[in-house]
Coordinates of C-alpha atoms in Angstrom, one line a residue:
Chain N
M1468 CA 0.0 -0.1 0.0
A1469 CA 1.2 3.5 -0.8
E1470 CA 1.9 5.9 2.0
P1471 CA -1.0 8.3 2.5
W1472 CA 0.0 11.8 1.3
W1473 CA -0.4 13.4 4.7
K1474 CA 2.5 11.3 6.2
A1475 CA 5.3 13.4 7.3
N1476 CA 8.9 12.7 6.3
P1477 CA 11.6 13.6 8.8
Q1478 CA 12.6 16.5 6.6
D1479 CA 9.2 18.0 6.8
L1480 CA 9.3 18.3 10.6
Y1481 CA 10.5 21.0 12.8
Q1482 CA 13.9 20.3 14.7
L1483 CA 13.1 19.7 18.2
E1484 CA 15.0 23.0 19.3
D1485 CA 12.7 25.0 17.2
R1486 CA 9.5 23.6 18.8
I1487 CA 7.4 24.8 21.8
S1488 CA 8.4 22.5 24.6
S1489 CA 5.0 21.3 25.6
V1490 CA 1.2 21.7 25.4
Y1491 CA -0.8 20.5 28.3
V1492 CA -4.5 19.5 27.7
E1493 CA -7.1 18.2 30.1
R1494 CA -10.9 17.6 30.2
C1495 CA -11.4 17.1 26.6
H1496 CA -11.6 14.6 23.9
I1497 CA -8.6 14.4 21.6
D1498 CA -9.3 13.3 18.1
R1499 CA -8.5 13.7 14.4
D1500 CA -10.5 15.8 12.1
E1501 CA -9.6 16.5 8.5
N1502 CA -5.9 15.5 9.1
A1503 CA -5.7 17.8 12.0
V1504 CA -5.3 17.0 15.7
V1505 CA -8.3 18.5 17.6
L1506 CA -9.3 19.0 21.1
V1507 CA -13.0 18.9 21.6
N1508 CA -15.2 19.9 24.5
K1509 CA -18.8 21.0 24.9
E1510 CA -18.0 24.4 23.9
R1511 CA -15.4 24.6 21.3
T1512 CA -12.8 22.7 19.2
V1513 CA -9.1 23.7 19.0
R1514 CA -6.7 22.4 16.6
I1515 CA -3.2 21.8 17.9
P1516 CA -0.1 22.4 15.8
A1517 CA 1.2 19.0 16.7
A1518 CA 4.3 19.2 14.7
F1519 CA 5.2 22.4 16.5
I1520 CA 5.4 21.0 20.0
A1521 CA 7.9 18.6 21.6
V1522 CA 5.7 16.7 23.9
L1523 CA 1.8 16.7 24.4
L1524 CA 0.8 16.4 27.9
V1525 CA -2.4 14.6 28.3
G1526 CA -4.0 15.4 31.7
P1527 CA -7.0 14.2 33.7
G1528 CA -10.3 13.9 32.1
T1529 CA -9.0 13.2 28.6
R1530 CA -9.7 10.6 26.1
I1531 CA -7.7 10.1 23.0
T1532 CA -8.4 8.3 19.7
N1533 CA -6.2 6.0 17.9
A1534 CA -6.3 8.2 14.9
A1535 CA -5.1 11.2 16.9
V1536 CA -2.2 9.2 18.3
A1537 CA -1.2 8.1 14.8
L1538 CA -1.1 11.8 13.8
V1539 CA 0.8 13.0 16.8
A1540 CA 3.4 10.2 16.4
D1541 CA 3.7 11.0 12.7
S1542 CA 4.5 14.6 13.8
G1543 CA 7.5 13.3 15.7
T1544 CA 5.8 14.4 19.0
A1545 CA 5.9 12.5 22.3
I1546 CA 2.8 11.9 24.3
C1547 CA 2.9 11.7 28.0
W1548 CA -0.2 10.9 30.3
V1549 CA 0.2 12.9 33.4
G1550 CA -1.5 14.2 36.4
E1551 CA -2.7 17.8 36.9
R1552 CA -0.3 20.2 35.0
G1553 CA 2.2 17.4 34.5
V1554 CA 2.8 16.7 38.1
R1555 CA 2.9 12.8 38.3
M1556 CA 3.9 11.1 35.2
Y1557 CA 1.9 7.9 34.5
A1558 CA 3.0 6.7 30.9
A1559 CA 4.5 7.9 27.8
G1560 CA 4.5 7.0 24.1
M1561 CA 6.8 8.0 21.2
G1562 CA 6.5 7.4 17.5
P1563 CA 9.1 5.7 15.4
S1564 CA 10.0 8.9 13.5
R1565 CA 12.5 10.3 16.0
G1566 CA 16.2 9.8 15.8
S1567 CA 18.4 8.2 18.6
Q1568 CA 21.2 10.7 18.6
L1569 CA 20.5 12.0 22.1
I1570 CA 20.0 8.5 23.8
L1571 CA 23.0 7.3 22.0
R1572 CA 25.0 10.2 23.3
Q1573 CA 23.6 9.7 26.7
S1574 CA 24.6 6.1 26.9
W1575 CA 28.0 6.8 25.5
L1576 CA 28.6 9.4 28.2
V1577 CA 27.1 7.2 31.1
T1578 CA 29.2 4.1 30.2
R1579 CA 32.7 5.8 30.4
P1580 CA 33.7 6.7 33.9
K1581 CA 35.7 9.8 32.8
E1582 CA 32.9 11.2 30.7
R1583 CA 30.2 10.3 33.3
L1584 CA 32.2 12.1 36.0
S1585 CA 32.6 15.1 33.8
V1586 CA 28.6 15.3 33.3
A1587 CA 28.0 14.7 37.0
R1588 CA 30.5 17.7 37.7
R1589 CA 28.6 19.9 35.3
M1590 CA 25.4 18.9 37.1
Y1591 CA 26.8 19.8 40.4
G1592 CA 28.5 22.9 39.0
K1593 CA 25.1 24.3 38.0
R1594 CA 24.3 24.3 41.6
F1595 CA 27.5 26.1 42.9
P1596 CA 27.8 29.1 40.6
G1597 CA 31.1 30.7 40.7
E1598 CA 32.9 27.6 42.1
D1599 CA 35.2 25.5 40.3
T1600 CA 34.1 21.8 40.3
S1601 CA 36.2 20.6 37.5
T1602 CA 38.6 18.7 39.8
L1603 CA 36.3 17.4 42.5
T1604 CA 35.7 13.7 43.1
M1605 CA 32.0 12.4 43.4
Q1606 CA 32.7 12.1 47.1
Q1607 CA 33.6 15.6 47.4
L1608 CA 30.7 16.7 45.2
R1609 CA 28.3 14.8 47.4
G1610 CA 29.7 16.5 50.4
R1611 CA 29.3 19.9 49.0
E1612 CA 25.7 19.3 47.8
G1613 CA 24.9 17.9 51.4
A1614 CA 26.3 21.0 52.9
R1615 CA 24.5 23.2 50.3
V1616 CA 21.0 21.7 50.9
R1617 CA 21.4 21.8 54.7
K1618 CA 22.2 25.5 54.4
L1619 CA 19.1 25.9 52.4
Y1620 CA 16.9 24.2 55.0
R1621 CA 18.3 26.3 57.7
E1622 CA 17.8 29.5 55.8
H1623 CA 14.2 28.8 54.8
S1624 CA 13.6 27.5 58.4
Q1625 CA 14.7 30.9 59.7
R1626 CA 12.8 32.8 57.0
T1627 CA 9.5 31.2 57.8
G1628 CA 9.9 30.2 61.3
V1629 CA 9.1 26.6 60.5
T1630 CA 11.2 24.2 62.7
W1631 CA 13.6 22.0 60.8
E1632 CA 15.2 18.9 62.4
R1633 CA 16.3 16.8 59.5
R1634 CA 15.3 15.4 56.1
E1635 CA 13.2 12.3 56.3
Y1636 CA 11.4 10.4 53.4
K1637 CA 10.4 7.0 52.3
P1638 CA 11.6 6.3 48.7
G1639 CA 8.6 5.8 46.3
Q1640 CA 6.1 6.9 49.0
P1641 CA 5.8 10.6 48.8
H1642 CA 4.0 12.2 51.8
A1643 CA 4.5 9.0 54.0
A1644 CA 7.3 10.0 56.4
G1645 CA 8.5 12.8 58.6
D1646 CA 7.0 16.0 60.0
D1647 CA 4.6 18.4 58.0
V1648 CA 7.4 20.2 56.0
N1649 CA 9.0 17.0 55.2
R1650 CA 5.9 15.4 53.8
V1651 CA 5.0 18.5 51.8
L1652 CA 8.5 18.6 50.4
S1653 CA 8.3 15.0 49.4
A1654 CA 5.0 15.4 47.6
A1655 CA 6.2 18.6 45.9
N1656 CA 9.4 16.8 44.8
S1657 CA 7.3 13.8 43.3
A1658 CA 5.4 16.3 41.3
L1659 CA 8.7 17.7 40.0
Y1660 CA 9.9 14.3 38.9
G1661 CA 6.7 14.0 36.9
I1662 CA 7.6 17.2 35.0
C1663 CA 11.2 16.3 34.5
H1664 CA 10.2 12.8 33.4
S1665 CA 7.8 14.0 30.7
V1666 CA 10.4 16.5 29.4
I1667 CA 13.2 13.9 29.2
T1668 CA 10.9 11.5 27.5
G1669 CA 9.7 14.2 25.0
I1670 CA 13.1 15.3 23.9
G1671 CA 14.2 11.5 23.4
A1672 CA 16.6 11.0 26.2
S1673 CA 16.4 8.0 28.5
P1674 CA 14.9 8.4 31.9
A1675 CA 16.8 5.5 33.2
L1676 CA 20.4 6.4 32.3
G1677 CA 21.4 8.5 35.3
F1678 CA 24.8 10.0 36.0
V1679 CA 24.7 10.6 39.7
H1680 CA 21.8 8.5 40.5
T1681 CA 21.7 4.8 39.3
G1682 CA 19.8 1.6 39.5
S1683 CA 16.3 2.9 38.9
S1684 CA 14.3 3.2 35.8
V1685 CA 14.1 6.9 36.6
S1686 CA 17.7 7.6 37.6
F1687 CA 18.2 10.4 35.1
V1688 CA 14.9 12.0 36.1
L1689 CA 16.3 12.2 39.8
D1690 CA 19.5 13.7 38.4
I1691 CA 17.6 16.4 36.6
A1692 CA 15.0 17.1 39.2
D1693 CA 17.8 17.8 41.6
L1694 CA 18.8 20.8 39.5
Y1695 CA 15.6 22.6 40.4
K1696 CA 14.7 21.6 43.9
A1697 CA 16.4 24.6 45.4
D1698 CA 14.3 27.0 43.2
Y1699 CA 11.0 25.2 43.0
T1700 CA 10.3 22.9 45.9
I1701 CA 12.4 23.5 49.0
G1702 CA 11.3 27.1 49.7
L1703 CA 7.7 26.1 48.6
A1704 CA 7.5 23.5 51.2
F1705 CA 8.5 25.8 54.0
D1706 CA 6.0 28.5 52.8
L1707 CA 3.2 25.8 52.7
A1708 CA 4.1 24.4 56.1
K1709 CA 4.0 27.9 57.6
E1710 CA 0.6 28.5 56.1
G1711 CA -0.6 25.1 57.5
R1712 CA -1.3 23.9 53.9
V1713 CA 0.2 20.4 54.4
S1714 CA -1.8 17.9 52.3
E1715 CA -0.2 16.2 49.3
R1716 CA -2.7 18.1 47.1
D1717 CA -1.6 21.4 48.4
A1718 CA 2.0 20.7 47.5
R1719 CA 0.9 19.5 44.0
L1720 CA -1.2 22.5 43.3
A1721 CA 1.3 25.0 44.5
L1722 CA 4.0 23.5 42.4
R1723 CA 1.6 23.3 39.4
D1724 CA 1.0 27.2 39.8
R1725 CA 4.7 27.8 39.8
V1726 CA 5.1 25.6 36.7
A1727 CA 2.2 27.4 34.9
E1728 CA 4.5 30.5 34.9
G1729 CA 6.0 28.7 32.0
K1730 CA 9.6 29.1 32.7
L1731 CA 10.6 25.6 34.0
M1732 CA 10.1 23.3 30.9
P1733 CA 12.1 25.3 28.4
Q1734 CA 14.8 25.5 31.1
I1735 CA 14.8 21.7 31.5
V1736 CA 15.1 21.2 27.7
R1737 CA 18.1 23.7 27.6
D1738 CA 19.8 22.1 30.6
I1739 CA 19.5 18.6 29.3
K1740 CA 21.0 19.6 25.9
W1741 CA 23.7 21.6 27.7
L1742 CA 24.6 18.5 29.9
L1743 CA 24.6 15.9 27.1
L1744 CA 25.6 17.6 23.9
P1745 CA 29.0 18.7 23.1
E1746 CA 29.3 22.6 22.6
D1747 CA 27.7 24.1 19.5
E1748 CA 26.6 20.6 18.3
E1749 CA 23.1 20.6 16.7
L1750 CA 20.8 17.9 17.9
I1751 CA 19.7 15.9 14.7
D1752 CA 16.4 14.5 15.8
R1753 CA 15.7 12.8 12.4
D1754 CA 15.6 9.1 12.1
L1755 CA 18.9 8.3 10.4
S1756 CA 18.3 4.6 10.5
G1757 CA 21.1 2.3 9.6
L1758 CA 22.8 -0.9 10.5
W1759 CA 25.9 -0.7 12.7
D1760 CA 29.0 -2.2 11.4
E1761 CA 32.3 -2.5 13.5
K1762 CA 34.5 -1.4 10.7
Q1763 CA 32.5 1.0 8.6
G1764 CA 30.4 2.7 11.3
V1765 CA 27.0 2.7 9.7
V1766 CA 25.8 0.8 6.6
E1767 CA 22.5 1.5 4.8
G1768 CA 19.5 -0.1 6.3
G1769 CA 16.5 -1.3 4.4
V1770 CA 18.8 -3.4 2.2
N1771 CA 19.0 -7.1 2.2
W1772 CA 22.7 -7.8 2.9
G1773 CA 22.2 -11.6 2.9
E1774 CA 22.9 -14.0 0.2
E1775 CA 19.3 -15.6 0.3
I1776 CA 16.0 -14.1 0.9
F1777 CA 15.3 -14.7 4.7
D1778 CA 12.1 -16.5 5.7
E1779 CA 9.3 -13.9 5.8
G1780 CA 6.9 -15.9 7.9
G1781 CA 8.7 -14.6 11.0
F1782 CA 5.7 -13.1 12.9
I1783 CA 2.1 -13.7 13.6
A1784 CA -0.5 -11.1 14.1
V1785 CA -3.1 -11.8 16.7
I1786 CA -6.5 -10.1 16.2
G1787 CA -8.8 -9.7 19.2
P1788 CA -12.4 -10.7 19.4
E1789 CA -15.1 -8.5 17.7
T1790 CA -16.0 -5.7 20.1
P1791 CA -19.7 -5.1 20.9
Q1792 CA -21.3 -2.2 19.0
A1793 CA -20.6 1.2 20.4
P1794 CA -23.6 3.3 21.6
T1795 CA -24.7 5.7 18.9
E1796 CA -23.5 8.9 20.7
G1797 CA -20.1 8.0 19.5
T1798 CA -18.6 7.7 23.0
A1799 CA -17.2 4.3 22.9
G1800 CA -15.0 3.0 25.7
G1801 CA -14.0 4.7 29.0
N1802 CA -16.4 5.7 31.7
P1803 CA -18.9 8.4 31.4
Q1804 CA -17.7 11.4 33.2
Chain K
M909 CA 6.8 35.1 10.2
T910 CA 5.1 33.2 7.5
V911 CA 1.4 33.5 6.5
V912 CA -0.4 31.1 4.2
V913 CA -3.8 31.6 2.7
L914 CA -5.8 28.8 1.4
I915 CA -8.9 29.4 -0.7
A916 CA -11.4 26.7 -1.5
A917 CA -8.9 24.1 -0.4
P918 CA -9.9 20.4 -0.8
E919 CA -11.0 18.7 2.4
G920 CA -8.2 17.6 4.6
L921 CA -5.5 20.1 3.2
R922 CA -6.5 22.9 5.7
G923 CA -6.4 20.3 8.6
H924 CA -3.0 18.9 7.5
L925 CA -1.5 22.4 7.6
T926 CA -2.9 23.0 11.1
R927 CA -0.2 20.6 12.4
W928 CA 2.5 22.9 11.3
M929 CA 0.9 26.4 11.6
V930 CA -2.0 27.9 13.5
E931 CA -5.2 28.6 11.6
T932 CA -6.3 32.1 12.9
A933 CA -9.3 32.6 10.6
P934 CA -10.8 30.1 8.1
G935 CA -8.0 29.5 5.6
I936 CA -5.4 31.8 7.1
F937 CA -2.4 30.2 8.7
I938 CA 0.3 31.9 10.7
G939 CA 3.6 30.3 12.0
T940 CA 7.4 30.5 12.0
P941 CA 8.5 27.5 10.0
G942 CA 12.1 27.4 8.8
K943 CA 13.0 27.5 5.1
R944 CA 13.3 23.7 4.8
V945 CA 10.0 22.9 6.4
R946 CA 8.2 25.6 4.3
D947 CA 9.7 24.2 1.0
R948 CA 8.3 20.8 2.1
F949 CA 4.7 21.7 2.9
W950 CA 4.6 24.1 0.0
E951 CA 5.2 21.2 -2.4
V952 CA 2.2 19.3 -0.6
L953 CA 0.1 22.5 -0.9
A954 CA 0.9 23.2 -4.6
E955 CA 0.4 19.6 -5.5
R956 CA -3.1 19.2 -3.8
I957 CA -4.6 22.6 -4.0
G958 CA -6.5 21.6 -7.1
D959 CA -9.1 24.0 -8.3
G960 CA -8.5 26.2 -5.1
Q961 CA -5.8 28.8 -4.5
A962 CA -2.8 28.9 -2.2
V963 CA -0.7 31.8 -1.4
M964 CA 2.3 31.9 0.9
A965 CA 4.1 35.1 2.0
E966 CA 7.4 34.4 3.7
P967 CA 10.4 36.4 4.9
A968 CA 13.1 36.9 2.1
K969 CA 16.3 38.8 1.7
N970 CA 15.0 41.6 -0.7
E971 CA 14.0 45.2 -0.5
Q972 CA 10.5 44.5 0.5
G973 CA 11.5 42.1 3.1
W974 CA 9.2 39.3 1.9
A975 CA 8.3 37.1 -1.1
V976 CA 5.3 35.4 -2.2
R977 CA 4.5 31.9 -3.8
T978 CA 1.2 31.1 -5.3
A979 CA -0.4 27.9 -6.6
G980 CA -3.8 26.9 -7.9
R981 CA -6.2 27.6 -10.8
D982 CA -6.9 31.3 -11.9
R983 CA -4.5 32.7 -9.4
W984 CA -3.0 36.0 -9.1
K985 CA 0.7 35.8 -10.0
P986 CA 3.6 37.7 -8.6
V987 CA 5.4 40.0 -11.1
D988 CA 8.7 41.6 -10.6
F989 CA 8.9 45.3 -11.3
D990 CA 12.6 46.1 -11.0
G991 CA 12.9 44.5 -7.6
V992 CA 9.4 45.5 -6.4
M993 CA 7.0 42.5 -6.2
L994 CA 3.5 43.3 -7.4
M995 CA 0.6 40.9 -8.2
A996 CA -0.9 40.4 -11.5
R997 CA -4.5 39.5 -11.8
P998 CA -6.0 37.4 -14.8
R999 CA -8.3 39.4 -16.9
R1000 CA -11.6 37.7 -17.4

């Protein structure tokens, strides 16, 4: 079958750095209409320039059709299902039309101790402006960082009058451990992780390949989020504790309002590129598919390099049972809301 | 900034373009695509506009600061008057 005419080639698409970083949508139906990605609610329809954004953040109360996903993926745009305003990241999807340059670069850096250390130093260096971190060991860096956050906690404690003993949290269980300010801080941090996670996925880096953190499927998310805690969550947690707004929801909504100012996401995109890409290197986000060769680098893909035609019976499609007819209002699937 | 105007475009073409630009009024699209992307979707527009008309005004390094491309049937065509671009209408 010939490709439909509306299919985008990699050359048709905006480079990632030319795009708006994200568009967040909630409480609507996301569909395809006349080859456009449309948002529909009771009052209006809005068409999204899907090829002009890096990641589409799909919030609560949304429903998205298969046709819409096909168009968004064809636009080289990532989709992330998130909680309110991107706090909490549930799942993400990405079409096949993106290149792997960023993730290859990231894995190259993370698997070489010298390069990995230099990226980790840059990460810490961002947090100690004006200090030279280029010769410090990881142990020294961790020590500096510990001293820095302790000082931050102390300063915010004096500023707000909220008492501070020490940091307590249960990994993976935000809002479970410690006093009020600790619990609010954990909740705000977990919201920040969601935002960082969607951006990392959206620009095609790997959330799992961390430089400072390691061993978790979100190690790189923890690395990146640590760059912003001082500006976004620590002060916020003390402010909220002072006002007695200490539920998990308070923390999420307060961070959401800070994110809605719209400065954080573009900042994350810039910082990730600065950390991973060499100076003045352009990110090629096109799909440069090829086959790797240990001597020649990359040879052309899509060519049969074998002597004989290989067996084409190599996969089986499984098709599910017939689905019952949808109700006539055209709201198949999902729960009525 | 680039402006595209589509008149009497076939179904699906306007929707297709909204993936790249924002449709501010029926058939009028505004965006900031780079030259490569513009060239690519202009190919699609020119090929599919059929009996309608497509006009694209884009930034250009000339005295006026912009250039125009047109496609479609019975369209007005850009004419060069010693470096000034004017539009010529077909006489009926």
